[in-house]
Amino acid sequence: MQTTIETLPAFELLGLAPELIDAIRDAGYREPTPIQAQAIPLALKGRDLIGLAQTGTGKTAAFTLPIVQRLLGGPRRLRALILTPTRELAAQVRESFEKYGRHSGLRVAEIFGGVALGPQETALRRGVDVVVATPGRLIDHLERQNLVFDDLEVLVLDEADRMLDMGFAPQINQIVREVPPYRQTLLFSATMPPEVEALARKYLRKPLVVQVGLRTQAVDTVAHAVYPVPRERKSALLAELLKRPEMDSVLVFTRTKHGADRLVRHLERAGIEASAMHADKTQSQRMQALEGFREGKIRVLVATDIAQRGLDIAGISHVINYDVPQRPEDYVHRIGRTGRAAATGDAFTFMSPDEIGMVRTIERVLGTPIPRISVPGYDFGTVAAD
Ligand code: AMP
């Protein structure tokens, strides 16, 4: 399978505005760090995110850049609040806003304890677009009505685990109560103890988790490709591909249990032996299917996400995403199945026209486009993939 993976200048792929690309170049960054590659496109879409990343991973830019982009050209009001555990971190975040927002004229206030209230008060009352603060001192200002959160759109809880360790939970709760519920919330944490999870559950809406290491898990040995194909031609394309002799152990993912069963029936009608594995199967049926697959008796296993994590089946030759995975991280986990097992593994994704957007999101997260393979008679012709 000759699939080449071209690498484009990745910052450009993340959806950042030209002003920001310029600022990034001026900062001397050549390519996004993994956390940036994952978090920026999703944050730009307005999603709530949990970023599992420590200092040194580039996490500050991962949230600062999308916020600056959101604030560019909008009304001049307090629209973003970043809570940090320490004054050092607050200073670092403020510098980051200044670096990337240089041409935007954003007004950024840095609020922390141990210094006089007066100058901070003056700055706040003059009007700011972004506040970077430690929780305790921010409450002093809230109580003095030096600022209101009525127009706040983005809330960042930076180093959440450290803030909780330092006993800031009551202050965080008090602050978040004042913030409009319709907002974007980004939570960054190096670790995910139950207290941080509880915080995330309380304040984030349908968060996506981005994690350092995800990118490297998208194993380099896997050659992956996308087949553009109308939905109704997918089963025929799969049967066609399965005729190839190199497809000797194929894990096929479908979105639904029903879809998995239907596909197995279709393959069997086409003379291809296949088994389904999903949550409606009994434990012993699942074991049997897995066993058969492992031993090479079953060539094709059709599974829902149940088979995705932790399942280490040696010798998988191919992973096929019959439906495009809903979340980019699922894509990485799924194709990880084949890369881990066999250095030559291929991962193919069937993309119908309504799934183009999801594939594009996956590509943004990966920071690289996935090559397209067009099969005459199966692809959707002139409908461009972009
Ligand atoms: P942070 O994890 O946010 O504390 O950032 C760690 C350091 O990495 C900071 O000094 C940033 O200036 C730097 N940095 C952030 N993003 C990049 C990048 N894409 N390329 C190179 N350096 C970066």
Short mmCIF file of C-alpha atoms and ligand atoms in Angstrom, two decimals:
data_model
loop_
_atom_site.label_atom_id
_atom_site.label_comp_id
_atom_site.label_asym_id
_atom_site.label_seq_id
_atom_site.Cartn_x
_atom_site.Cartn_y
_atom_site.Cartn_z
CA MET A 1 0.00 0.00 0.00
CA GLN A 2 1.78 3.14 -1.11
CA THR A 3 0.56 5.79 1.26
CA THR A 4 2.67 8.82 1.86
CA ILE A 5 2.03 11.18 4.69
CA GLU A 6 2.85 14.71 3.77
CA THR A 7 3.61 17.07 6.58
CA LEU A 8 2.28 20.57 6.14
CA PRO A 9 3.35 23.49 8.30
CA ALA A 10 1.24 22.40 11.17
CA PHE A 11 0.43 25.70 12.90
CA GLU A 12 -1.37 26.77 9.73
CA LEU A 13 -3.55 23.69 9.92
CA LEU A 14 -4.86 24.45 13.35
CA GLY A 15 -7.21 27.20 12.23
CA LEU A 16 -5.34 30.14 13.70
CA ALA A 17 -5.67 33.64 12.24
CA PRO A 18 -2.74 35.12 10.28
CA GLU A 19 -1.98 37.62 13.07
CA LEU A 20 -1.42 34.74 15.44
CA ILE A 21 0.65 32.76 12.98
CA ASP A 22 2.89 35.84 12.69
CA ALA A 23 3.20 36.13 16.46
CA ILE A 24 4.06 32.42 16.68
CA ARG A 25 6.74 32.80 14.05
CA ASP A 26 8.13 35.81 15.89
CA ALA A 27 8.30 33.69 19.03
CA GLY A 28 10.46 31.29 17.03
CA TYR A 29 8.20 28.25 17.25
CA ARG A 30 8.48 25.99 14.25
CA GLU A 31 5.75 23.51 14.97
CA PRO A 32 3.04 23.05 17.57
CA THR A 33 3.72 20.87 20.56
CA PRO A 34 1.40 17.84 20.85
CA ILE A 35 -0.88 19.52 23.37
CA GLN A 36 -1.15 22.56 21.10
CA ALA A 37 -1.88 20.44 18.03
CA GLN A 38 -4.72 18.78 19.88
CA ALA A 39 -6.14 21.55 22.00
CA ILE A 40 -6.06 24.56 19.68
CA PRO A 41 -8.51 23.36 16.98
CA LEU A 42 -10.98 22.16 19.58
CA ALA A 43 -10.67 25.28 21.72
CA LEU A 44 -11.20 27.43 18.61
CA LYS A 45 -14.46 25.58 18.08
CA GLY A 46 -15.59 26.64 21.52
CA ARG A 47 -15.40 23.19 23.08
CA ASP A 48 -14.77 22.66 26.78
CA LEU A 49 -11.48 20.86 27.26
CA ILE A 50 -9.58 18.98 29.90
CA GLY A 51 -5.88 19.26 29.09
CA LEU A 52 -3.70 16.75 30.84
CA ALA A 53 -0.36 18.44 30.58
CA GLN A 54 2.38 19.78 32.78
CA THR A 55 4.40 22.92 32.59
CA GLY A 56 6.95 22.68 29.82
CA THR A 57 4.60 21.08 27.31
CA GLY A 58 3.50 24.35 25.75
CA LYS A 59 0.12 24.24 27.48
CA THR A 60 0.05 27.99 28.12
CA ALA A 61 0.07 28.78 24.41
CA ALA A 62 -2.43 25.96 23.89
CA PHE A 63 -5.10 28.01 25.67
CA THR A 64 -3.74 31.54 25.16
CA LEU A 65 -3.72 31.40 21.36
CA PRO A 66 -7.38 30.37 20.95
CA ILE A 67 -8.46 32.95 23.51
CA VAL A 68 -6.59 35.76 21.77
CA GLN A 69 -8.18 34.69 18.48
CA ARG A 70 -11.63 34.71 20.04
CA LEU A 71 -11.12 38.16 21.50
CA LEU A 72 -9.67 39.71 18.33
CA GLY A 73 -11.92 42.43 17.04
CA GLY A 74 -14.74 41.74 19.49
CA PRO A 75 -16.15 44.11 22.11
CA ARG A 76 -13.72 45.53 24.63
CA ARG A 77 -14.93 44.01 27.84
CA LEU A 78 -13.70 41.52 30.40
CA ARG A 79 -14.22 38.33 28.38
CA ALA A 80 -11.58 35.90 29.63
CA LEU A 81 -10.50 34.85 33.11
CA ILE A 82 -7.55 32.60 33.84
CA LEU A 83 -7.16 31.24 37.36
CA THR A 84 -3.69 30.05 38.33
CA PRO A 85 -2.28 28.74 41.61
CA THR A 86 0.71 31.08 41.93
CA ARG A 87 1.82 34.57 41.08
CA GLU A 88 4.73 33.20 39.04
CA LEU A 89 2.36 31.28 36.85
CA ALA A 90 0.02 34.27 36.61
CA ALA A 91 2.94 36.38 35.40
CA GLN A 92 3.89 33.75 32.84
CA VAL A 93 0.35 33.55 31.48
CA ARG A 94 0.12 37.34 31.27
CA GLU A 95 3.39 37.42 29.31
CA SER A 96 2.01 34.79 27.00
CA PHE A 97 -1.07 36.95 26.29
CA GLU A 98 1.18 39.90 25.63
CA LYS A 99 3.36 37.89 23.28
CA TYR A 100 0.54 36.49 21.15
CA GLY A 101 -1.81 39.42 21.47
CA ARG A 102 0.81 42.03 20.66
CA HIS A 103 -1.05 43.45 17.67
CA SER A 104 -4.49 43.05 19.14
CA GLY A 105 -4.34 45.75 21.78
CA LEU A 106 -5.80 43.40 24.37
CA ARG A 107 -5.65 44.76 27.89
CA VAL A 108 -4.47 42.12 30.33
CA ALA A 109 -4.48 42.49 34.11
CA GLU A 110 -2.45 40.32 36.43
CA ILE A 111 -3.98 39.91 39.88
CA PHE A 112 -2.22 38.22 42.79
CA GLY A 113 -1.71 38.68 46.50
CA GLY A 114 1.23 39.96 48.48
CA VAL A 115 1.24 43.36 46.79
CA ALA A 116 -0.88 46.50 47.24
CA LEU A 117 -4.47 46.35 46.04
CA GLY A 118 -4.45 49.93 44.75
CA PRO A 119 -2.64 49.61 41.41
CA GLN A 120 -4.56 46.42 40.56
CA GLU A 121 -7.80 48.21 41.41
CA THR A 122 -6.89 51.08 39.11
CA ALA A 123 -6.05 48.71 36.27
CA LEU A 124 -9.32 46.81 36.66
CA ARG A 125 -11.43 49.93 36.81
CA ARG A 126 -9.80 51.31 33.69
CA GLY A 127 -11.12 48.28 31.85
CA VAL A 128 -9.52 45.01 30.84
CA ASP A 129 -10.18 42.23 28.34
CA VAL A 130 -8.36 39.46 30.16
CA VAL A 131 -7.73 38.85 33.85
CA VAL A 132 -5.07 36.41 34.99
CA ALA A 133 -5.43 35.84 38.72
CA THR A 134 -4.77 33.75 41.75
CA PRO A 135 -8.09 32.88 43.43
CA GLY A 136 -7.64 34.54 46.83
CA ARG A 137 -6.77 38.02 45.61
CA LEU A 138 -9.39 37.88 42.91
CA ILE A 139 -12.05 37.43 45.57
CA ASP A 140 -10.81 40.56 47.35
CA HIS A 141 -11.44 42.48 44.15
CA LEU A 142 -14.81 40.83 43.56
CA GLU A 143 -15.91 41.84 47.03
CA ARG A 144 -14.83 45.40 46.38
CA GLN A 145 -16.77 45.27 43.11
CA ASN A 146 -13.69 46.17 41.14
CA LEU A 147 -14.79 43.86 38.36
CA VAL A 148 -17.87 42.04 37.08
CA PHE A 149 -18.03 38.85 35.11
CA ASP A 150 -21.23 39.56 33.18
CA ASP A 151 -19.50 39.42 29.78
CA LEU A 152 -17.10 36.61 30.55
CA GLU A 153 -16.92 34.04 27.74
CA VAL A 154 -13.92 31.92 28.60
CA LEU A 155 -12.78 30.55 31.93
CA VAL A 156 -9.46 28.73 32.31
CA LEU A 157 -8.55 26.72 35.39
CA ASP A 158 -4.82 26.35 34.98
CA GLU A 159 -2.90 23.76 37.01
CA ALA A 160 -6.17 22.72 38.64
CA ASP A 161 -4.53 19.96 40.67
CA ARG A 162 -2.14 22.45 42.23
CA MET A 163 -4.90 24.94 42.98
CA LEU A 164 -6.83 22.25 44.84
CA ASP A 165 -3.69 21.08 46.67
CA MET A 166 -3.21 24.62 47.84
CA GLY A 167 -6.72 24.64 49.29
CA PHE A 168 -8.30 26.99 46.76
CA ALA A 169 -11.45 24.90 46.24
CA PRO A 170 -13.78 27.27 48.17
CA GLN A 171 -12.42 30.32 46.35
CA ILE A 172 -12.72 28.63 42.96
CA ASN A 173 -16.33 27.73 43.73
CA GLN A 174 -17.10 31.24 44.85
CA ILE A 175 -15.58 32.71 41.68
CA VAL A 176 -17.22 30.29 39.24
CA ARG A 177 -20.62 31.04 40.78
CA GLU A 178 -20.23 34.61 39.51
CA VAL A 179 -19.33 33.56 35.96
CA PRO A 180 -22.11 33.24 33.35
CA PRO A 181 -23.03 29.59 32.77
CA TYR A 182 -22.84 29.96 28.99
CA ARG A 183 -19.13 30.05 28.62
CA GLN A 184 -16.22 27.98 27.44
CA THR A 185 -14.27 26.32 30.23
CA LEU A 186 -10.77 24.94 29.82
CA LEU A 187 -9.18 22.97 32.61
CA PHE A 188 -5.49 22.08 32.65
CA SER A 189 -3.96 19.71 35.12
CA ALA A 190 -0.83 17.59 35.29
CA THR A 191 -2.70 14.86 37.13
CA MET A 192 -6.31 13.76 37.35
CA PRO A 193 -7.10 12.85 40.97
CA PRO A 194 -10.79 12.42 41.91
CA GLU A 195 -11.00 16.01 43.21
CA VAL A 196 -10.00 17.40 39.84
CA GLU A 197 -12.40 15.05 38.11
CA ALA A 198 -15.17 16.30 40.38
CA LEU A 199 -14.26 19.89 39.56
CA ALA A 200 -14.37 19.09 35.86
CA ARG A 201 -17.73 17.37 36.18
CA LYS A 202 -19.14 20.37 38.00
CA TYR A 203 -17.92 23.11 35.70
CA LEU A 204 -17.25 21.71 32.25
CA ARG A 205 -19.80 20.85 29.62
CA LYS A 206 -19.19 17.76 27.51
CA PRO A 207 -15.46 18.23 27.79
CA LEU A 208 -13.01 16.58 25.45
CA VAL A 209 -9.82 15.29 26.98
CA VAL A 210 -6.55 16.18 25.32
CA GLN A 211 -3.43 14.63 26.57
CA VAL A 212 0.25 14.81 25.92
CA GLY A 213 1.42 11.61 24.39
CA LEU A 214 -1.58 11.20 22.16
CA ARG A 215 0.34 12.26 19.13
CA THR A 216 3.18 9.87 19.64
CA GLN A 217 0.62 7.11 20.15
CA ALA A 218 -0.50 7.64 16.54
CA VAL A 219 2.09 5.11 15.69
CA ASP A 220 4.43 6.08 12.92
CA THR A 221 4.62 2.58 11.52
CA VAL A 222 0.93 2.63 10.63
CA ALA A 223 0.19 3.69 7.11
CA HIS A 224 -3.23 5.22 7.23
CA ALA A 225 -5.56 6.40 4.55
CA VAL A 226 -9.08 7.60 3.97
CA TYR A 227 -11.41 6.17 1.33
CA PRO A 228 -14.06 8.66 0.26
CA VAL A 229 -17.16 6.53 -0.31
CA PRO A 230 -20.92 7.10 -0.22
CA ARG A 231 -22.50 5.49 2.83
CA GLU A 232 -24.49 2.99 0.78
CA ARG A 233 -21.33 1.74 -0.97
CA LYS A 234 -19.33 1.09 2.19
CA SER A 235 -20.21 -2.58 2.63
CA ALA A 236 -19.40 -3.33 -1.01
CA LEU A 237 -16.07 -1.53 -0.71
CA LEU A 238 -15.24 -3.50 2.42
CA ALA A 239 -16.06 -6.81 0.74
CA GLU A 240 -13.88 -5.73 -2.17
CA LEU A 241 -10.92 -4.81 0.05
CA LEU A 242 -11.24 -8.03 2.02
CA LYS A 243 -10.51 -9.97 -1.18
CA ARG A 244 -6.91 -8.87 -0.91
CA PRO A 245 -4.65 -11.62 0.37
CA GLU A 246 -2.71 -9.31 2.70
CA MET A 247 -5.87 -8.64 4.68
CA ASP A 248 -5.46 -11.64 6.89
CA SER A 249 -6.56 -10.30 10.26
CA VAL A 250 -8.87 -7.33 10.07
CA LEU A 251 -10.50 -5.40 12.89
CA VAL A 252 -13.46 -3.37 11.62
CA PHE A 253 -15.04 -0.66 13.75
CA THR A 254 -18.64 0.42 13.39
CA ARG A 255 -20.41 3.16 15.28
CA THR A 256 -23.36 1.09 16.50
CA LYS A 257 -24.03 -2.47 17.67
CA HIS A 258 -26.80 -2.73 15.15
CA GLY A 259 -24.40 -1.59 12.42
CA ALA A 260 -21.90 -4.25 13.47
CA ASP A 261 -24.49 -7.04 13.27
CA ARG A 262 -25.79 -5.84 9.94
CA LEU A 263 -22.28 -5.70 8.52
CA VAL A 264 -21.47 -9.22 9.68
CA ARG A 265 -24.64 -10.49 7.98
CA HIS A 266 -23.70 -8.65 4.81
CA LEU A 267 -20.17 -10.06 4.79
CA GLU A 268 -21.42 -13.56 5.41
CA ARG A 269 -23.79 -13.25 2.48
CA ALA A 270 -20.74 -12.25 0.41
CA GLY A 271 -19.00 -15.42 1.58
CA ILE A 272 -16.68 -13.74 4.08
CA GLU A 273 -16.64 -15.17 7.54
CA ALA A 274 -16.89 -12.53 10.22
CA SER A 275 -17.86 -12.14 13.87
CA ALA A 276 -19.32 -9.24 15.77
CA MET A 277 -18.18 -8.06 19.16
CA HIS A 278 -20.14 -5.53 21.14
CA ALA A 279 -21.88 -4.92 24.44
CA ASP A 280 -25.01 -6.90 23.55
CA LYS A 281 -23.02 -10.09 23.16
CA THR A 282 -22.62 -12.28 26.19
CA GLN A 283 -19.26 -12.53 27.84
CA SER A 284 -18.74 -16.01 26.44
CA GLN A 285 -19.71 -14.93 22.93
CA ARG A 286 -17.20 -12.14 23.16
CA MET A 287 -14.48 -14.42 24.47
CA GLN A 288 -15.21 -16.86 21.69
CA ALA A 289 -15.01 -14.18 19.02
CA LEU A 290 -11.79 -12.81 20.44
CA GLU A 291 -10.27 -16.24 20.79
CA GLY A 292 -11.16 -17.13 17.22
CA PHE A 293 -9.72 -13.86 16.00
CA ARG A 294 -6.55 -14.30 18.00
CA GLU A 295 -6.03 -17.80 16.74
CA GLY A 296 -6.59 -16.72 13.18
CA LYS A 297 -9.79 -18.75 12.76
CA ILE A 298 -11.81 -15.61 12.27
CA ARG A 299 -10.31 -13.28 9.74
CA VAL A 300 -12.67 -10.37 10.27
CA LEU A 301 -13.85 -9.05 13.63
CA VAL A 302 -16.46 -6.32 13.55
CA ALA A 303 -16.54 -4.36 16.76
CA THR A 304 -17.90 -1.25 18.37
CA ASP A 305 -15.68 0.75 20.68
CA ILE A 306 -15.74 -2.03 23.23
CA ALA A 307 -12.71 -3.53 21.54
CA GLN A 308 -10.88 -0.30 21.40
CA ARG A 309 -8.88 0.11 24.54
CA GLY A 310 -6.51 -2.26 26.16
CA LEU A 311 -7.21 -4.94 23.59
CA ASP A 312 -3.88 -6.14 22.38
CA ILE A 313 -4.26 -8.62 19.62
CA ALA A 314 -0.99 -9.60 18.09
CA GLY A 315 -0.82 -9.77 14.35
CA ILE A 316 -3.70 -7.54 13.28
CA SER A 317 -2.92 -6.69 9.69
CA HIS A 318 -5.55 -4.00 9.22
CA VAL A 319 -7.88 -1.74 11.13
CA ILE A 320 -10.83 -0.41 9.19
CA ASN A 321 -12.97 2.42 10.47
CA TYR A 322 -16.19 1.57 8.71
CA ASP A 323 -17.63 4.68 10.33
CA VAL A 324 -15.44 7.67 11.09
CA PRO A 325 -14.73 7.73 14.83
CA GLN A 326 -16.67 10.42 16.67
CA ARG A 327 -13.71 11.67 18.62
CA PRO A 328 -10.17 12.23 17.34
CA GLU A 329 -8.68 10.37 20.29
CA ASP A 330 -10.70 7.30 19.31
CA TYR A 331 -9.02 7.39 15.94
CA VAL A 332 -5.62 7.35 17.56
CA HIS A 333 -6.55 4.54 19.94
CA ARG A 334 -8.04 2.46 17.16
CA ILE A 335 -5.17 2.71 14.77
CA GLY A 336 -2.86 2.10 17.73
CA ARG A 337 -4.28 -1.43 17.73
CA THR A 338 -2.57 -2.28 14.50
CA GLY A 339 0.64 -0.32 14.95
CA ARG A 340 1.38 -2.02 18.22
CA ALA A 341 0.82 -5.43 16.85
CA ALA A 342 2.35 -5.42 13.44
CA ALA A 343 4.81 -2.94 12.10
CA THR A 344 3.25 -3.18 8.69
CA GLY A 345 -0.32 -2.55 9.81
CA ASP A 346 -2.56 -0.40 7.70
CA ALA A 347 -5.49 1.64 8.98
CA PHE A 348 -8.24 2.65 6.60
CA THR A 349 -11.13 4.95 7.25
CA PHE A 350 -14.28 4.97 5.14
CA MET A 351 -15.54 8.51 4.84
CA SER A 352 -18.99 9.31 3.49
CA PRO A 353 -19.75 12.92 2.50
CA ASP A 354 -21.41 13.65 5.85
CA GLU A 355 -18.25 12.53 7.65
CA ILE A 356 -15.82 14.91 5.96
CA GLY A 357 -15.94 17.35 8.87
CA MET A 358 -15.05 14.65 11.38
CA VAL A 359 -12.09 13.51 9.30
CA ARG A 360 -10.91 17.09 9.09
CA THR A 361 -11.05 17.40 12.87
CA ILE A 362 -8.99 14.23 13.22
CA GLU A 363 -6.44 15.61 10.79
CA ARG A 364 -6.17 18.81 12.77
CA VAL A 365 -5.57 16.89 15.95
CA LEU A 366 -2.97 14.69 14.30
CA GLY A 367 -1.42 17.81 12.82
CA THR A 368 -1.14 16.09 9.47
CA PRO A 369 -3.48 15.27 6.60
CA ILE A 370 -4.46 11.66 6.04
CA PRO A 371 -3.87 10.52 2.47
CA ARG A 372 -7.00 9.84 0.37
CA ILE A 373 -7.36 6.73 -1.74
CA SER A 374 -9.88 7.00 -4.48
CA VAL A 375 -11.41 3.78 -5.81
CA PRO A 376 -13.25 4.20 -9.11
CA GLY A 377 -16.83 3.09 -8.72
CA TYR A 378 -16.79 3.56 -4.99
CA ASP A 379 -15.68 7.11 -4.29
CA PHE A 380 -17.96 10.09 -4.38
CA GLY A 381 -16.38 11.50 -7.49
CA THR A 382 -16.26 15.21 -7.70
CA VAL A 383 -17.24 15.90 -4.10
CA ALA A 384 -13.98 17.35 -2.87
CA ALA A 385 -12.68 16.18 0.47
CA ASP A 386 -11.98 19.73 1.48
P1 AMP B 1 4.49 26.00 29.08
O1 AMP B 1 4.32 24.51 29.09
O2 AMP B 1 3.29 26.68 28.62
O3 AMP B 1 5.00 26.48 30.40
O4 AMP B 1 5.62 26.35 27.99
C1 AMP B 1 6.94 25.87 28.08
C2 AMP B 1 7.90 26.63 27.18
O5 AMP B 1 7.79 26.18 25.83
C3 AMP B 1 7.68 28.12 27.15
O6 AMP B 1 8.92 28.74 27.35
C4 AMP B 1 7.17 28.42 25.76
O7 AMP B 1 7.64 29.66 25.29
C5 AMP B 1 7.75 27.28 24.94
N1 AMP B 1 6.90 26.90 23.82
C6 AMP B 1 5.55 26.89 23.78
N2 AMP B 1 5.11 26.44 22.59
C7 AMP B 1 6.18 26.14 21.85
C8 AMP B 1 6.37 25.62 20.53
N3 AMP B 1 5.34 25.31 19.74
N4 AMP B 1 7.64 25.44 20.10
C9 AMP B 1 8.68 25.73 20.89
N5 AMP B 1 8.57 26.23 22.14
C10 AMP B 1 7.34 26.43 22.64
#
